[in-house]
CSV table of C-alpha atoms in Angstrom, one decimal:
chain,number,residue,atom,x,y,z
B,1,MET,CA,24.2,61.2,1.1
B,2,THR,CA,23.2,57.6,0.4
B,3,ASP,CA,25.3,55.5,-1.8
B,4,PRO,CA,23.3,55.6,-5.0
B,5,GLN,CA,23.3,59.4,-4.8
B,6,ARG,CA,27.0,59.5,-4.4
B,7,LEU,CA,27.4,57.4,-7.4
B,8,GLU,CA,24.9,59.4,-9.4
B,9,THR,CA,26.8,62.6,-8.7
B,10,ILE,CA,30.0,61.0,-10.0
B,11,MET,CA,28.3,59.6,-13.1
B,12,SER,CA,26.6,62.9,-13.9
B,13,ARG,CA,30.0,64.5,-14.5
B,14,TYR,CA,30.7,62.1,-17.4
B,15,ALA,CA,29.3,61.6,-20.9
B,16,GLY,CA,28.7,57.9,-20.2
B,17,VAL,CA,31.0,56.4,-22.8
B,18,ALA,CA,33.5,53.6,-22.4
B,19,ALA,CA,36.5,55.9,-22.4
B,20,ASP,CA,35.2,57.4,-19.1
B,21,LEU,CA,35.8,54.1,-17.3
B,22,ILE,CA,39.1,54.9,-15.6
B,23,PRO,CA,38.2,58.5,-14.6
B,24,VAL,CA,34.9,57.2,-13.2
B,25,LEU,CA,36.7,54.5,-11.2
B,26,GLN,CA,39.2,57.1,-9.9
B,27,ASP,CA,36.4,59.3,-8.7
B,28,ILE,CA,34.7,56.3,-7.0
B,29,GLN,CA,38.0,55.4,-5.4
B,30,ASP,CA,38.3,58.9,-4.1
B,31,GLU,CA,34.7,59.1,-2.9
B,32,PHE,CA,34.3,55.7,-1.4
B,33,ASN,CA,38.0,55.0,-0.6
B,34,TYR,CA,37.6,51.7,-2.5
B,35,LEU,CA,35.6,50.2,-5.4
B,36,PRO,CA,32.4,48.7,-4.0
B,37,LYS,CA,31.2,45.7,-6.1
B,38,ASP,CA,27.6,46.9,-6.5
B,39,GLU,CA,28.8,50.3,-7.7
B,40,LEU,CA,31.0,48.7,-10.3
B,41,LYS,CA,28.0,46.8,-11.7
B,42,VAL,CA,26.1,50.1,-12.0
B,43,VAL,CA,29.1,51.7,-13.7
B,44,ALA,CA,29.3,48.8,-16.2
B,45,GLN,CA,25.7,49.4,-17.1
B,46,HIS,CA,26.0,53.1,-17.4
B,47,LEU,CA,29.1,53.1,-19.6
B,48,ASN,CA,27.8,50.2,-21.6
B,49,VAL,CA,31.0,48.1,-21.1
B,50,PRO,CA,31.1,44.5,-20.0
B,51,LEU,CA,31.5,44.0,-16.2
B,52,THR,CA,34.5,41.9,-17.1
B,53,ARG,CA,36.2,44.9,-18.5
B,54,VAL,CA,35.5,46.9,-15.4
B,55,TYR,CA,36.9,44.1,-13.2
B,56,SER,CA,39.9,43.8,-15.5
B,57,VAL,CA,40.8,47.5,-15.2
B,58,ALA,CA,40.0,47.6,-11.5
B,59,THR,CA,42.3,44.7,-10.7
B,60,PHE,CA,45.1,45.9,-13.0
B,61,PHE,CA,45.9,49.3,-11.6
B,62,LYS,CA,47.4,49.6,-8.1
B,63,MET,CA,45.6,52.8,-7.4
B,64,PHE,CA,42.3,50.9,-7.3
B,65,SER,CA,41.3,48.7,-4.4
B,66,LEU,CA,38.4,46.3,-4.3
B,67,GLU,CA,38.7,46.1,-0.5
B,68,PRO,CA,37.8,49.0,1.7
B,69,ARG,CA,40.9,51.1,2.3
B,70,GLY,CA,41.8,52.7,5.6
B,71,LYS,CA,41.4,56.5,6.2
B,72,HIS,CA,45.1,57.1,5.8
B,73,LEU,CA,47.1,55.3,3.1
B,74,ILE,CA,50.7,54.5,4.1
B,75,ARG,CA,52.9,53.7,1.1
B,76,VAL,CA,56.3,52.4,1.9
B,77,CYS,CA,58.8,52.5,-0.9
B,78,LEU,CA,60.6,49.3,-1.9
B,79,GLY,CA,62.3,50.7,-5.0
B,80,THR,CA,66.0,49.9,-5.6
B,81,ALA,CA,67.4,52.7,-3.4
B,82,CYS,CA,64.9,52.2,-0.6
B,83,HIS,CA,65.3,48.5,-0.7
B,84,LEU,CA,69.1,48.9,-0.2
B,85,ARG,CA,68.6,51.2,2.7
B,86,GLY,CA,66.2,49.0,4.6
B,87,GLY,CA,62.8,49.6,3.0
B,88,GLN,CA,61.8,46.1,3.9
B,89,ARG,CA,62.5,46.6,7.6
B,90,LEU,CA,60.5,49.8,7.4
B,91,VAL,CA,57.4,47.9,6.0
B,92,GLU,CA,57.8,45.3,8.7
B,93,THR,CA,58.0,47.9,11.5
B,94,VAL,CA,55.0,49.8,10.3
B,95,GLY,CA,53.1,46.6,9.8
B,96,ARG,CA,53.9,45.3,13.3
B,97,ARG,CA,53.1,48.7,14.9
B,98,LEU,CA,49.6,48.8,13.2
B,99,ASN,CA,49.1,45.0,13.2
B,100,VAL,CA,48.5,44.9,9.4
B,101,GLY,CA,50.1,43.2,6.5
B,102,PRO,CA,51.1,45.0,3.3
B,103,GLY,CA,48.1,45.3,0.9
B,104,HIS,CA,45.6,45.4,3.7
B,105,ALA,CA,43.8,47.8,6.0
B,106,THR,CA,43.8,47.8,9.8
B,107,GLU,CA,40.7,46.5,11.5
B,108,ASP,CA,39.5,50.0,12.5
B,109,LEU,CA,40.0,51.2,8.9
B,110,GLN,CA,42.3,53.9,10.1
B,111,PHE,CA,45.3,52.8,8.0
B,112,SER,CA,46.1,50.9,4.8
B,113,LEU,CA,49.6,49.7,4.3
B,114,GLU,CA,51.0,49.3,0.8
B,115,THR,CA,54.3,48.8,-0.7
B,116,VAL,CA,55.2,50.7,-3.9
B,117,GLY,CA,57.9,50.3,-6.6
B,118,CYS,CA,59.2,53.9,-6.3
B,119,LEU,CA,58.0,57.2,-4.9
B,120,GLY,CA,60.4,59.2,-7.1
B,121,SER,CA,62.6,60.6,-4.4
B,122,CYS,CA,65.4,58.1,-4.2
B,123,ALA,CA,67.9,60.6,-2.7
B,124,GLN,CA,65.9,60.5,0.5
B,125,ALA,CA,65.8,56.7,0.8
B,126,PRO,CA,64.3,55.0,2.6
B,127,LEU,CA,61.1,56.7,2.0
B,128,MET,CA,57.5,56.4,3.0
B,129,MET,CA,54.3,58.4,2.4
B,130,ILE,CA,51.2,58.9,4.5
B,131,ASP,CA,48.4,60.2,2.3
B,132,ASP,CA,50.1,63.1,0.4
B,133,LYS,CA,53.0,63.7,2.7
B,134,TYR,CA,56.5,62.3,2.2
B,135,PHE,CA,58.7,61.1,5.0
B,136,GLY,CA,62.3,60.8,3.7
B,137,ARG,CA,65.4,59.5,5.3
B,138,MET,CA,63.3,57.2,7.4
B,139,ALA,CA,64.5,55.1,10.2
B,140,VAL,CA,62.7,52.4,12.1
B,141,ASP,CA,62.8,54.4,15.4
B,142,LYS,CA,61.1,57.3,13.8
B,143,VAL,CA,58.0,55.3,12.9
B,144,PRO,CA,56.0,55.7,16.2
B,145,LYS,CA,56.4,59.5,16.2
B,146,ILE,CA,55.3,59.8,12.6
B,147,LEU,CA,52.3,57.6,13.0
B,148,LYS,CA,51.1,59.3,16.2
B,149,PRO,CA,49.3,62.3,14.7
B,150,TYR,CA,47.3,60.0,12.4
B,151,LYS,CA,46.0,57.7,15.1
B,152,PRO,CA,42.5,58.3,16.3
M,1,MET,CA,46.4,48.0,-58.3
M,2,LYS,CA,50.0,48.5,-57.4
M,3,ASN,CA,49.3,50.2,-54.1
M,4,ASP,CA,47.5,47.2,-52.7
M,5,SER,CA,50.5,44.9,-52.7
M,6,VAL,CA,53.9,45.2,-51.1
M,7,SER,CA,57.2,43.4,-51.7
M,8,LEU,CA,59.3,42.2,-48.9
M,9,THR,CA,61.9,39.6,-48.2
M,10,ILE,CA,61.3,36.7,-45.8
M,11,ASP,CA,64.2,34.4,-45.1
M,12,GLY,CA,65.9,35.7,-48.3
M,13,LYS,CA,62.9,34.9,-50.4
M,14,PRO,CA,61.2,37.8,-52.2
M,15,VAL,CA,57.5,37.7,-51.5
M,16,GLN,CA,54.5,39.8,-52.4
M,17,VAL,CA,51.5,40.2,-50.1
M,18,PRO,CA,48.6,42.7,-49.8
M,19,ALA,CA,49.6,45.8,-47.8
M,20,GLY,CA,48.9,45.4,-44.1
M,21,THR,CA,49.1,41.6,-44.0
M,22,ALA,CA,50.6,40.4,-40.8
M,23,LEU,CA,54.1,39.1,-41.2
M,24,LEU,CA,53.0,35.8,-39.8
M,25,LEU,CA,50.4,35.4,-42.5
M,26,ALA,CA,52.8,36.6,-45.2
M,27,ALA,CA,55.2,33.9,-44.2
M,28,LYS,CA,52.5,31.2,-44.0
M,29,ALA,CA,51.3,32.1,-47.5
M,30,ASN,CA,54.8,31.4,-48.7
M,31,ASN,CA,55.2,28.1,-46.8
M,32,ILE,CA,57.4,29.5,-44.1
M,33,ASP,CA,56.3,28.2,-40.7
M,34,ILE,CA,56.4,30.3,-37.6
M,35,PRO,CA,55.4,28.7,-34.3
M,36,THR,CA,52.6,30.3,-32.4
M,37,LEU,CA,50.6,29.8,-29.2
M,38,CYS,CA,48.2,32.6,-28.9
M,39,TYR,CA,47.4,33.1,-32.6
M,40,HIS,CA,44.1,31.9,-33.9
M,41,PRO,CA,42.9,32.6,-37.5
M,42,GLU,CA,39.4,33.5,-36.3
M,43,LEU,CA,40.6,36.0,-33.6
M,44,LYS,CA,42.2,39.4,-33.8
M,45,PRO,CA,45.9,38.9,-33.0
M,46,GLU,CA,47.0,40.6,-29.8
M,47,GLY,CA,50.6,39.4,-29.4
M,48,HIS,CA,50.3,37.7,-26.0
M,49,CYS,CA,52.7,34.7,-26.3
M,50,ARG,CA,55.7,36.3,-28.1
M,51,LEU,CA,56.5,33.0,-29.6
M,52,CYS,CA,56.0,34.3,-33.2
M,53,VAL,CA,58.8,36.9,-32.9
M,54,VAL,CA,60.8,37.5,-36.1
M,55,GLU,CA,63.8,39.7,-36.7
M,56,ILE,CA,63.3,42.7,-39.1
M,57,GLY,CA,65.7,45.1,-40.7
M,58,THR,CA,69.2,44.7,-41.9
M,59,ALA,CA,72.3,44.3,-39.6
M,60,PRO,CA,73.3,46.1,-37.5
M,61,ARG,CA,69.9,47.8,-37.2
M,62,THR,CA,67.6,44.8,-36.6
M,63,ARG,CA,64.9,44.3,-34.0
M,64,LEU,CA,62.5,41.6,-32.9
M,65,VAL,CA,58.8,42.1,-33.5
M,66,ASN,CA,55.6,40.0,-33.1
M,67,SER,CA,55.0,38.6,-36.6
M,68,CYS,CA,51.2,38.2,-35.8
M,69,THR,CA,50.7,41.9,-35.2
M,70,TYR,CA,53.4,43.5,-37.4
M,71,PRO,CA,52.1,44.6,-40.8
M,72,ALA,CA,54.1,43.9,-44.0
M,73,GLU,CA,56.0,47.0,-45.2
M,74,PRO,CA,57.5,47.6,-48.6
M,75,GLY,CA,61.2,46.4,-48.7
M,76,LEU,CA,61.1,44.9,-45.2
M,77,VAL,CA,63.7,42.3,-44.6
M,78,VAL,CA,62.4,39.6,-42.3
M,79,GLN,CA,64.3,36.6,-40.8
M,80,THR,CA,62.1,34.0,-39.1
M,81,ALA,CA,64.8,31.7,-37.9
M,82,SER,CA,67.9,33.8,-37.1
M,83,ALA,CA,70.0,33.1,-34.1
M,84,LYS,CA,68.4,36.0,-32.3
M,85,VAL,CA,64.9,34.8,-33.1
M,86,LEU,CA,65.6,31.2,-32.0
M,87,ALA,CA,67.2,32.4,-28.7
M,88,SER,CA,64.2,34.6,-28.0
M,89,ARG,CA,61.8,31.8,-28.8
M,90,ARG,CA,63.6,29.4,-26.5
M,91,MET,CA,63.6,32.0,-23.7
M,92,VAL,CA,59.8,32.5,-24.2
M,93,LEU,CA,59.3,28.8,-24.0
M,94,GLU,CA,61.4,28.5,-20.9
M,95,LEU,CA,59.4,31.2,-19.2
M,96,LEU,CA,56.1,29.6,-20.2
M,97,LEU,CA,57.3,26.2,-19.0
M,98,ALA,CA,58.0,27.8,-15.6
M,99,GLN,CA,54.5,29.3,-15.6
M,100,ALA,CA,52.5,26.3,-16.8
M,101,PRO,CA,54.5,23.2,-16.0
M,102,ALA,CA,51.5,20.9,-16.6
M,103,GLY,CA,50.9,22.0,-20.2
M,104,GLU,CA,51.5,19.0,-22.5
M,105,HIS,CA,51.1,20.9,-25.7
M,106,LEU,CA,53.6,23.4,-24.5
M,107,LYS,CA,56.1,20.7,-23.4
M,108,GLU,CA,55.9,19.1,-26.8
M,109,MET,CA,56.4,22.4,-28.6
M,110,ALA,CA,59.4,23.2,-26.3
M,111,ALA,CA,61.0,19.8,-26.8
M,112,ALA,CA,60.7,20.2,-30.6
M,113,MET,CA,62.7,23.4,-30.3
M,114,GLY,CA,65.3,21.8,-28.0
M,115,VAL,CA,63.9,23.2,-24.7
M,116,HIS,CA,63.6,20.4,-22.3
M,117,GLU,CA,64.0,22.1,-18.9
M,118,THR,CA,63.5,25.6,-17.6
M,119,ARG,CA,66.1,27.4,-15.6
M,120,PHE,CA,63.4,29.5,-13.8
M,121,LYS,CA,61.5,28.7,-10.7
M,122,LYS,CA,58.4,26.7,-11.5
M,123,GLY,CA,55.0,28.0,-10.3
M,124,ASP,CA,52.1,25.7,-9.3
M,125,PRO,CA,53.1,22.3,-10.8
M,126,ALA,CA,49.4,21.8,-11.9
M,127,ALA,CA,49.2,25.1,-13.7
M,128,ARG,CA,48.4,24.9,-17.4
M,129,CYS,CA,47.3,28.4,-18.4
M,130,ILE,CA,49.7,30.2,-20.6
M,131,LEU,CA,47.6,33.4,-20.7
M,132,CYS,CA,47.2,33.4,-24.4
M,133,ALA,CA,43.8,35.0,-24.0
M,134,GLN,CA,42.2,32.9,-26.7
M,135,CYS,CA,39.3,32.2,-24.4
M,136,VAL,CA,38.9,35.8,-23.5
M,137,ARG,CA,39.0,36.9,-27.1
M,138,THR,CA,36.6,34.1,-28.2
M,139,CYS,CA,34.1,35.1,-25.5
M,140,ARG,CA,34.4,38.8,-26.6
M,141,GLU,CA,34.7,38.6,-30.3
M,142,VAL,CA,33.0,35.4,-31.4
M,143,VAL,CA,30.4,34.7,-28.7
M,144,GLY,CA,29.9,38.4,-28.0
M,145,VAL,CA,29.2,38.2,-24.3
M,146,SER,CA,32.5,39.0,-22.5
M,147,ALA,CA,31.8,36.7,-19.5
M,148,ILE,CA,35.5,36.3,-18.7
M,149,SER,CA,38.6,38.5,-18.9
M,150,MET,CA,42.1,38.9,-17.7
M,151,ALA,CA,42.2,40.0,-14.1
M,152,PHE,CA,45.0,41.3,-11.9
M,153,ARG,CA,48.5,41.8,-13.3
M,154,THR,CA,51.6,39.7,-13.5
M,155,PRO,CA,52.6,37.6,-11.6
M,156,LYS,CA,49.0,37.2,-10.4
M,157,LYS,CA,47.4,37.7,-13.8
M,158,ARG,CA,44.8,35.1,-14.6
M,159,VAL,CA,41.6,34.6,-16.6
M,160,ALA,CA,38.6,35.2,-14.3
M,161,THR,CA,35.0,36.0,-14.1
M,162,PRO,CA,34.1,39.3,-12.5
M,163,PHE,CA,34.9,39.2,-8.8
M,164,ALA,CA,35.7,35.5,-9.3
M,165,GLU,CA,32.0,34.8,-8.9
M,166,GLN,CA,29.5,33.1,-11.2
M,167,SER,CA,29.3,35.3,-14.2
M,168,GLU,CA,25.9,36.6,-15.0
M,169,ALA,CA,26.9,37.3,-18.6
M,170,CYS,CA,28.1,33.7,-19.2
M,171,ILE,CA,25.7,31.6,-21.4
M,172,GLY,CA,27.5,28.4,-20.8
M,173,CYS,CA,28.4,27.8,-24.4
M,174,GLY,CA,31.8,26.3,-23.7
M,175,SER,CA,33.6,28.1,-26.5
M,176,CYS,CA,36.3,29.1,-24.1
M,177,VAL,CA,36.8,25.4,-23.2
M,178,PHE,CA,36.9,24.4,-26.8
M,179,ILE,CA,39.4,27.0,-27.9
M,180,CYS,CA,41.8,26.6,-24.9
M,181,PRO,CA,45.0,25.1,-26.3
M,182,THR,CA,46.1,23.7,-22.9
M,183,ASN,CA,42.8,22.3,-21.5
M,184,THR,CA,42.9,24.7,-18.6
M,185,ILE,CA,39.3,25.5,-18.1
M,186,ALA,CA,37.3,23.2,-15.9
M,187,TYR,CA,34.2,21.8,-17.6
M,188,THR,CA,31.8,19.0,-16.8
M,189,GLU,CA,28.5,17.8,-18.3
M,190,LYS,CA,26.4,15.4,-16.3
M,191,ASP,CA,22.6,14.6,-16.1
M,192,GLY,CA,21.7,17.6,-18.2
M,193,ILE,CA,23.8,20.0,-16.2
M,194,ARG,CA,26.8,21.7,-17.6
M,195,THR,CA,29.3,23.2,-15.2
M,196,VAL,CA,31.7,25.8,-16.4
M,197,TRP,CA,33.4,28.8,-14.6
M,198,GLY,CA,31.8,27.6,-11.3
M,199,ARG,CA,28.2,28.0,-12.7
M,200,LYS,CA,25.7,25.3,-13.4
M,201,PHE,CA,23.8,25.5,-16.7
M,202,GLU,CA,20.6,23.4,-17.3
M,203,LEU,CA,20.8,21.9,-20.8
M,204,GLN,CA,17.8,22.0,-23.1
M,205,PRO,CA,16.8,18.6,-24.6
M,206,CYS,CA,15.5,18.6,-28.2
M,207,ASN,CA,11.7,18.4,-28.5
M,208,LYS,CA,11.9,15.7,-31.1
M,209,CYS,CA,14.9,13.4,-30.3
M,210,GLY,CA,15.5,14.3,-26.7
M,211,ASN,CA,19.3,14.8,-27.1
M,212,TYR,CA,20.6,17.8,-25.3
M,213,ILE,CA,21.1,20.8,-27.6
M,214,ALA,CA,22.7,23.5,-25.6
M,215,PRO,CA,22.3,25.3,-22.2
M,216,LYS,CA,19.0,27.1,-21.9
M,217,ALA,CA,21.0,30.3,-21.3
M,218,GLN,CA,22.7,30.0,-24.7
M,219,LEU,CA,19.3,29.4,-26.5
M,220,GLU,CA,18.0,32.5,-24.8
M,221,HIS,CA,21.0,34.4,-26.0
M,222,TRP,CA,20.3,33.2,-29.6
M,223,ALA,CA,16.7,34.2,-29.2
M,224,LYS,CA,17.8,37.7,-28.1
M,225,LEU,CA,20.2,38.0,-31.1
M,226,THR,CA,17.7,36.8,-33.7
M,227,GLY,CA,14.5,38.2,-32.2
M,228,ASP,CA,12.8,34.8,-32.6
M,229,PRO,CA,10.9,33.2,-29.7
M,230,VAL,CA,13.2,31.0,-27.6
M,231,GLU,CA,11.0,27.9,-28.3
M,232,SER,CA,12.0,28.0,-31.9
M,233,PHE,CA,15.5,26.8,-30.8
M,234,TYR,CA,14.1,23.8,-28.9
M,235,VAL,CA,14.7,21.5,-31.8
M,236,CYS,CA,18.2,20.3,-32.5
M,237,LYS,CA,19.9,20.8,-35.9
M,238,ASP,CA,19.5,17.1,-36.8
M,239,CYS,CA,15.8,17.1,-36.3
M,240,ARG,CA,15.1,20.4,-38.0
């Protein structure tokens, strides 16, 4: 499918009112893996909201990304418990392994690395997530083995 | 009608105001001054700056609320200068001083309330923006074009055009520059070109006297609003 069609399919699911903005952006994020600029302009027109509003919402929420995200999203927890148990070292290790800084995607767009405030499973600190899967009681030396199945 | 007005106490003084009046305005109407930064009489209050906090209720059940957004309630007891209020205001000023160290207006205001230095780590020493959103609200509510908005979230929160590019919606009217209490927004006017938010606007000279009236984009906006041909705005208000 070409891009206008993909967007059209998403927009056709909604009534086209301003309140649909966040659900529409979520669908675009799922479909495109980021929020492309041109698509956002079309969304603003369709929902009849100012482009500033769309930009404001898109930059406010962490689930949205204006840069292309990698195929797999790695979230490393830096909440209080994870922080105490070496979360920062975990981020650094993953970042070094994949050659990517937190908040960015690898060059081949295979991975995105992000830090989060809490993953809601503090008992298993330090914790990281790849896509929908949790990896608890992490240690730096477990990182290569965990990343392996996700590599191309 | 009795229902339309409520009685409350502000700083021990019994006052009567129409129901729903913001505490800030109720106090002002009774000559009680509450300092504000983000409040503007022409804009809908949004409670950004937190400088106008007041203490409501009776001890030990009191709490701090924004006086600009809190509506007057019957029998409410309000203190505008209690120890708690003053401490909170000083804290807000200290935090704002760290965020916008270059803001003269802010510094004066802080000094007047006894805040001369901030204990917090200062950001960019040239930063002036206090995120009061008066520019954003003016653009949205008064001008009606929404060319700028808040973007990102703290601590990166700032006023920006979409994608930090030249805003297509902007008409170059300069209202945001005019309303800004800290002179944050860059604005120049030279040889018939106005530059604001990184975009250049060609100014339209008056057909009679030749003085510049406003950016062409703004006159086109007026024409769209009124349905009149854009040429009808090419005469300045002095020559009309």
